[in-house]
């Protein structure tokens, strides 16, 4: 029996009036004493239940808070260990093939923030459900409503969920980062912002592309690892190949020792050999391993230096256009056609002479 029911049962009974209506009687000291006694009895019978529920709620909240702190600290230590590993690798031969320390730090912070948010949501959500269960609240309708709402939201916002999950995996797998030049299929350019839903790219002409992460099916990162600078030099087929190789080798040696090219070049400039041989020309392929995203810069400088060196060594650079063959003169398309007939014109003398005479008119 609840406290309110006990008080109502112990209250004064109404007394009838001469008119037939009842008026509440004035409570007496005995009635008040009985009400207080029943209320005290009810509290005495249920205080243990209240205490048990309170202790259970405090225990649930304490365990949730401790678990949340422990997991967040574990995630933070894991992220710090990732940063220390990146700093140890940076500066070595392997570090040149990986992303730099600053980018790894930004990526690890983003991953840590996502993991901490997910852990807090799961722990506190579970604790809230356990607290409601401790108060003997039926959670079945609440969970059913949440399930229906989740299904409805999932169908209505499936693109949003897809974009979010794709963004999380892009960050976890380090597919690209701010400053990278990528080809995302739907757009290409330099990454200026990486979000969990949208990635911003700046195109070659300065335009900004907003690419949804769920729409990206493939990604070509042009800034990770290293790039390759390739230059094709076309010379006459009669040139001395040894002289051409020595000239290009001298250019490569000087360029490798000068700044800033000694930092942009991650490997020696190599003459790979003949790429193709034509009747009047041959193509010599030159290649070099460069810093990510600097291949075009190295190619332009290498072409400039090779052209100057070839001019000094009297080695002409020719085009790759094929030889012009002696072709026969084009025949007149009207040569095989017959001359037009004189009867084709209605005003020609032949047409006039061949026109029949009109019959004379008959007069009455």
PDB file of C-alpha atoms in Angstrom, residues 36-211:
ATOM      1  CA  UNK A  36       1.249   9.434  11.016  1.00  0.00           C
ATOM      2  CA  UNK A  37       1.464   5.903  12.351  1.00  0.00           C
ATOM      3  CA  UNK A  38       0.438   4.374   9.031  1.00  0.00           C
ATOM      4  CA  UNK A  39       2.858   6.617   7.105  1.00  0.00           C
ATOM      5  CA  UNK A  40       5.706   5.667   9.430  1.00  0.00           C
ATOM      6  CA  UNK A  41       4.799   2.030   9.043  1.00  0.00           C
ATOM      7  CA  UNK A  42       4.851   2.335   5.240  1.00  0.00           C
ATOM      8  CA  UNK A  43       8.236   4.070   5.299  1.00  0.00           C
ATOM      9  CA  UNK A  44       9.593   1.454   7.686  1.00  0.00           C
ATOM     10  CA  UNK A  45       8.431  -1.324   5.414  1.00  0.00           C
ATOM     11  CA  UNK A  46       9.890   0.203   2.187  1.00  0.00           C
ATOM     12  CA  UNK A  47      13.054   2.030   3.274  1.00  0.00           C
ATOM     13  CA  UNK A  48      15.164  -1.043   2.607  1.00  0.00           C
ATOM     14  CA  UNK A  49      13.888  -1.159  -0.975  1.00  0.00           C
ATOM     15  CA  UNK A  50      14.694   2.517  -1.455  1.00  0.00           C
ATOM     16  CA  UNK A  51      18.125   2.054  -0.015  1.00  0.00           C
ATOM     17  CA  UNK A  52      18.811  -0.934  -2.260  1.00  0.00           C
ATOM     18  CA  UNK A  53      17.673   0.961  -5.352  1.00  0.00           C
ATOM     19  CA  UNK A  54      19.772   4.013  -4.408  1.00  0.00           C
ATOM     20  CA  UNK A  55      22.868   1.937  -3.773  1.00  0.00           C
ATOM     21  CA  UNK A  56      22.356   0.095  -7.050  1.00  0.00           C
ATOM     22  CA  UNK A  57      22.053   3.375  -8.968  1.00  0.00           C
ATOM     23  CA  UNK A  58      25.157   4.803  -7.281  1.00  0.00           C
ATOM     24  CA  UNK A  59      27.084   1.612  -8.047  1.00  0.00           C
ATOM     25  CA  UNK A  60      26.037   1.697 -11.694  1.00  0.00           C
ATOM     26  CA  UNK A  61      27.025   5.361 -12.061  1.00  0.00           C
ATOM     27  CA  UNK A  62      30.342   4.822 -10.267  1.00  0.00           C
ATOM     28  CA  UNK A  63      31.265   1.827 -12.415  1.00  0.00           C
ATOM     29  CA  UNK A  64      30.262   3.697 -15.600  1.00  0.00           C
ATOM     30  CA  UNK A  65      32.341   6.758 -14.630  1.00  0.00           C
ATOM     31  CA  UNK A  66      35.404   4.669 -13.738  1.00  0.00           C
ATOM     32  CA  UNK A  67      35.101   2.567 -16.879  1.00  0.00           C
ATOM     33  CA  UNK A  68      34.729   5.685 -19.026  1.00  0.00           C
ATOM     34  CA  UNK A  69      37.852   7.264 -17.514  1.00  0.00           C
ATOM     35  CA  UNK A  70      39.877   4.058 -17.884  1.00  0.00           C
ATOM     36  CA  UNK A  71      38.900   3.512 -21.517  1.00  0.00           C
ATOM     37  CA  UNK A  72      39.517   7.148 -22.479  1.00  0.00           C
ATOM     38  CA  UNK A  73      42.958   7.045 -20.866  1.00  0.00           C
ATOM     39  CA  UNK A  74      43.743   3.778 -22.630  1.00  0.00           C
ATOM     40  CA  UNK A  75      42.762   5.338 -25.963  1.00  0.00           C
ATOM     41  CA  UNK A  76      44.915   8.397 -25.213  1.00  0.00           C
ATOM     42  CA  UNK A  77      47.930   6.219 -24.373  1.00  0.00           C
ATOM     43  CA  UNK A  78      47.402   4.228 -27.554  1.00  0.00           C
ATOM     44  CA  UNK A  79      47.351   7.429 -29.620  1.00  0.00           C
ATOM     45  CA  UNK A  80      50.503   8.701 -27.865  1.00  0.00           C
ATOM     46  CA  UNK A  81      52.245   5.417 -28.630  1.00  0.00           C
ATOM     47  CA  UNK A  82      51.301   5.797 -32.293  1.00  0.00           C
ATOM     48  CA  UNK A  83      52.836   9.285 -32.301  1.00  0.00           C
ATOM     49  CA  UNK A  84      56.050   8.046 -30.671  1.00  0.00           C
ATOM     50  CA  UNK A  85      56.331   5.271 -33.245  1.00  0.00           C
ATOM     51  CA  UNK A  86      55.899   7.794 -36.049  1.00  0.00           C
ATOM     52  CA  UNK A  87      58.587  10.048 -34.553  1.00  0.00           C
ATOM     53  CA  UNK A  88      60.992   7.106 -34.279  1.00  0.00           C
ATOM     54  CA  UNK A  89      60.437   6.138 -37.916  1.00  0.00           C
ATOM     55  CA  UNK A  90      60.687   9.695 -39.234  1.00  0.00           C
ATOM     56  CA  UNK A  91      64.095  10.567 -40.595  1.00  0.00           C
ATOM     57  CA  UNK A  92      64.973   7.004 -41.598  1.00  0.00           C
ATOM     58  CA  UNK A  93      64.840   5.413 -45.032  1.00  0.00           C
ATOM     59  CA  UNK A  94      61.459   3.940 -44.198  1.00  0.00           C
ATOM     60  CA  UNK A  95      60.205   7.278 -42.956  1.00  0.00           C
ATOM     61  CA  UNK A  96      60.664   8.795 -46.396  1.00  0.00           C
ATOM     62  CA  UNK A  97      58.033   6.432 -47.750  1.00  0.00           C
ATOM     63  CA  UNK A  98      55.529   7.261 -44.997  1.00  0.00           C
ATOM     64  CA  UNK A  99      53.609  10.376 -44.136  1.00  0.00           C
ATOM     65  CA  UNK A 100      55.304  12.950 -41.938  1.00  0.00           C
ATOM     66  CA  UNK A 101      54.996  13.251 -38.179  1.00  0.00           C
ATOM     67  CA  UNK A 102      52.628  16.218 -38.201  1.00  0.00           C
ATOM     68  CA  UNK A 103      50.173  14.480 -40.462  1.00  0.00           C
ATOM     69  CA  UNK A 104      50.313  11.325 -38.343  1.00  0.00           C
ATOM     70  CA  UNK A 105      49.686  13.441 -35.260  1.00  0.00           C
ATOM     71  CA  UNK A 106      46.595  15.047 -36.806  1.00  0.00           C
ATOM     72  CA  UNK A 107      45.319  11.682 -37.986  1.00  0.00           C
ATOM     73  CA  UNK A 108      45.866  10.069 -34.569  1.00  0.00           C
ATOM     74  CA  UNK A 109      44.046  12.933 -32.842  1.00  0.00           C
ATOM     75  CA  UNK A 110      41.068  12.506 -35.174  1.00  0.00           C
ATOM     76  CA  UNK A 111      41.008   8.763 -34.549  1.00  0.00           C
ATOM     77  CA  UNK A 112      41.291   9.292 -30.786  1.00  0.00           C
ATOM     78  CA  UNK A 113      38.457  11.800 -30.773  1.00  0.00           C
ATOM     79  CA  UNK A 114      36.163   9.416 -32.649  1.00  0.00           C
ATOM     80  CA  UNK A 115      37.046   6.452 -30.413  1.00  0.00           C
ATOM     81  CA  UNK A 116      36.572   8.446 -27.211  1.00  0.00           C
ATOM     82  CA  UNK A 117      33.189   9.737 -28.357  1.00  0.00           C
ATOM     83  CA  UNK A 118      32.010   6.254 -29.300  1.00  0.00           C
ATOM     84  CA  UNK A 119      33.229   4.791 -25.998  1.00  0.00           C
ATOM     85  CA  UNK A 120      31.512   7.517 -23.955  1.00  0.00           C
ATOM     86  CA  UNK A 121      28.246   7.081 -25.870  1.00  0.00           C
ATOM     87  CA  UNK A 122      28.202   3.303 -25.411  1.00  0.00           C
ATOM     88  CA  UNK A 123      29.133   3.368 -21.709  1.00  0.00           C
ATOM     89  CA  UNK A 124      26.801   6.171 -20.637  1.00  0.00           C
ATOM     90  CA  UNK A 125      23.928   4.844 -22.759  1.00  0.00           C
ATOM     91  CA  UNK A 126      24.252   1.409 -21.179  1.00  0.00           C
ATOM     92  CA  UNK A 127      24.424   2.968 -17.704  1.00  0.00           C
ATOM     93  CA  UNK A 128      21.255   4.992 -18.345  1.00  0.00           C
ATOM     94  CA  UNK A 129      19.352   1.866 -19.384  1.00  0.00           C
ATOM     95  CA  UNK A 130      20.555   0.014 -16.270  1.00  0.00           C
ATOM     96  CA  UNK A 131      19.431   2.895 -14.030  1.00  0.00           C
ATOM     97  CA  UNK A 132      15.959   2.846 -15.560  1.00  0.00           C
ATOM     98  CA  UNK A 133      15.848  -0.896 -15.080  1.00  0.00           C
ATOM     99  CA  UNK A 134      16.809  -0.460 -11.405  1.00  0.00           C
ATOM    100  CA  UNK A 135      13.688   1.670 -10.911  1.00  0.00           C
ATOM    101  CA  UNK A 136      11.663  -1.237 -12.338  1.00  0.00           C
ATOM    102  CA  UNK A 137      10.703   0.728 -15.418  1.00  0.00           C
ATOM    103  CA  UNK A 138       9.631  -1.488 -18.291  1.00  0.00           C
ATOM    104  CA  UNK A 139      12.223  -0.943 -21.032  1.00  0.00           C
ATOM    105  CA  UNK A 140      10.513  -3.078 -23.658  1.00  0.00           C
ATOM    106  CA  UNK A 141       8.358  -0.236 -25.109  1.00  0.00           C
ATOM    107  CA  UNK A 142      11.323   2.127 -24.994  1.00  0.00           C
ATOM    108  CA  UNK A 143      13.635  -0.317 -26.781  1.00  0.00           C
ATOM    109  CA  UNK A 144      10.939  -1.176 -29.313  1.00  0.00           C
ATOM    110  CA  UNK A 145      10.347   2.513 -30.035  1.00  0.00           C
ATOM    111  CA  UNK A 146      14.077   3.084 -30.327  1.00  0.00           C
ATOM    112  CA  UNK A 147      14.343   0.144 -32.725  1.00  0.00           C
ATOM    113  CA  UNK A 148      11.548   1.427 -34.927  1.00  0.00           C
ATOM    114  CA  UNK A 149      13.001   4.939 -34.875  1.00  0.00           C
ATOM    115  CA  UNK A 150      16.430   3.538 -35.718  1.00  0.00           C
ATOM    116  CA  UNK A 151      15.067   1.618 -38.697  1.00  0.00           C
ATOM    117  CA  UNK A 152      13.172   4.683 -39.933  1.00  0.00           C
ATOM    118  CA  UNK A 153      16.230   6.892 -39.548  1.00  0.00           C
ATOM    119  CA  UNK A 154      18.383   4.240 -41.193  1.00  0.00           C
ATOM    120  CA  UNK A 155      16.168   4.149 -44.280  1.00  0.00           C
ATOM    121  CA  UNK A 156      15.718   7.901 -44.439  1.00  0.00           C
ATOM    122  CA  UNK A 157      19.332   8.839 -43.768  1.00  0.00           C
ATOM    123  CA  UNK A 158      21.141   5.866 -45.292  1.00  0.00           C
ATOM    124  CA  UNK A 159      23.293   8.166 -47.434  1.00  0.00           C
ATOM    125  CA  UNK A 160      24.306  10.097 -44.328  1.00  0.00           C
ATOM    126  CA  UNK A 161      25.224   6.884 -42.521  1.00  0.00           C
ATOM    127  CA  UNK A 162      27.182   5.676 -45.550  1.00  0.00           C
ATOM    128  CA  UNK A 163      29.090   8.963 -45.742  1.00  0.00           C
ATOM    129  CA  UNK A 164      29.874   8.859 -42.029  1.00  0.00           C
ATOM    130  CA  UNK A 165      31.123   5.263 -42.037  1.00  0.00           C
ATOM    131  CA  UNK A 166      33.188   5.879 -45.183  1.00  0.00           C
ATOM    132  CA  UNK A 167      34.766   8.931 -43.551  1.00  0.00           C
ATOM    133  CA  UNK A 168      35.640   6.950 -40.427  1.00  0.00           C
ATOM    134  CA  UNK A 169      37.356   4.217 -42.445  1.00  0.00           C
ATOM    135  CA  UNK A 170      39.173   6.772 -44.611  1.00  0.00           C
ATOM    136  CA  UNK A 171      40.659   8.330 -41.491  1.00  0.00           C
ATOM    137  CA  UNK A 172      41.446   4.983 -39.850  1.00  0.00           C
ATOM    138  CA  UNK A 173      43.149   3.642 -42.974  1.00  0.00           C
ATOM    139  CA  UNK A 174      44.936   6.945 -43.676  1.00  0.00           C
ATOM    140  CA  UNK A 175      43.865   6.980 -47.307  1.00  0.00           C
ATOM    141  CA  UNK A 176      44.628  10.697 -47.627  1.00  0.00           C
ATOM    142  CA  UNK A 177      45.104  13.803 -45.520  1.00  0.00           C
ATOM    143  CA  UNK A 178      45.172  17.586 -45.691  1.00  0.00           C
ATOM    144  CA  UNK A 179      47.699  18.727 -48.278  1.00  0.00           C
ATOM    145  CA  UNK A 180      47.571  15.562 -50.383  1.00  0.00           C
ATOM    146  CA  UNK A 181      46.788  15.683 -54.076  1.00  0.00           C
ATOM    147  CA  UNK A 182      44.262  12.985 -54.853  1.00  0.00           C
ATOM    148  CA  UNK A 183      42.073  11.740 -57.677  1.00  0.00           C
ATOM    149  CA  UNK A 184      38.737  10.749 -56.161  1.00  0.00           C
ATOM    150  CA  UNK A 185      37.085   9.824 -59.449  1.00  0.00           C
ATOM    151  CA  UNK A 186      34.294  12.396 -59.214  1.00  0.00           C
ATOM    152  CA  UNK A 187      36.843  15.200 -58.666  1.00  0.00           C
ATOM    153  CA  UNK A 188      40.575  15.705 -58.262  1.00  0.00           C
ATOM    154  CA  UNK A 189      42.726  18.300 -56.542  1.00  0.00           C
ATOM    155  CA  UNK A 190      44.462  19.157 -53.278  1.00  0.00           C
ATOM    156  CA  UNK A 191      42.759  18.136 -50.033  1.00  0.00           C
ATOM    157  CA  UNK A 192      42.024  21.193 -47.883  1.00  0.00           C
ATOM    158  CA  UNK A 193      39.715  19.566 -45.306  1.00  0.00           C
ATOM    159  CA  UNK A 194      38.849  16.017 -44.313  1.00  0.00           C
ATOM    160  CA  UNK A 195      35.558  15.469 -42.505  1.00  0.00           C
ATOM    161  CA  UNK A 196      33.567  12.444 -41.468  1.00  0.00           C
ATOM    162  CA  UNK A 197      30.919  13.226 -44.089  1.00  0.00           C
ATOM    163  CA  UNK A 198      32.474  15.522 -46.720  1.00  0.00           C
ATOM    164  CA  UNK A 199      35.979  16.008 -48.117  1.00  0.00           C
ATOM    165  CA  UNK A 200      36.945  19.397 -49.587  1.00  0.00           C
ATOM    166  CA  UNK A 201      39.246  19.516 -52.610  1.00  0.00           C
ATOM    167  CA  UNK A 202      40.780  22.520 -54.357  1.00  0.00           C
ATOM    168  CA  UNK A 203      41.020  21.973 -58.105  1.00  0.00           C
ATOM    169  CA  UNK A 204      43.735  23.087 -60.488  1.00  0.00           C
ATOM    170  CA  UNK A 205      41.791  26.231 -61.415  1.00  0.00           C
ATOM    171  CA  UNK A 206      41.096  27.201 -57.793  1.00  0.00           C
ATOM    172  CA  UNK A 207      37.586  25.766 -57.552  1.00  0.00           C
ATOM    173  CA  UNK A 208      36.545  23.949 -54.369  1.00  0.00           C
ATOM    174  CA  UNK A 209      34.922  20.547 -54.687  1.00  0.00           C
ATOM    175  CA  UNK A 210      32.734  19.139 -51.909  1.00  0.00           C
ATOM    176  CA  UNK A 211      32.906  15.368 -52.278  1.00  0.00           C
TER     177      UNK A 211
END
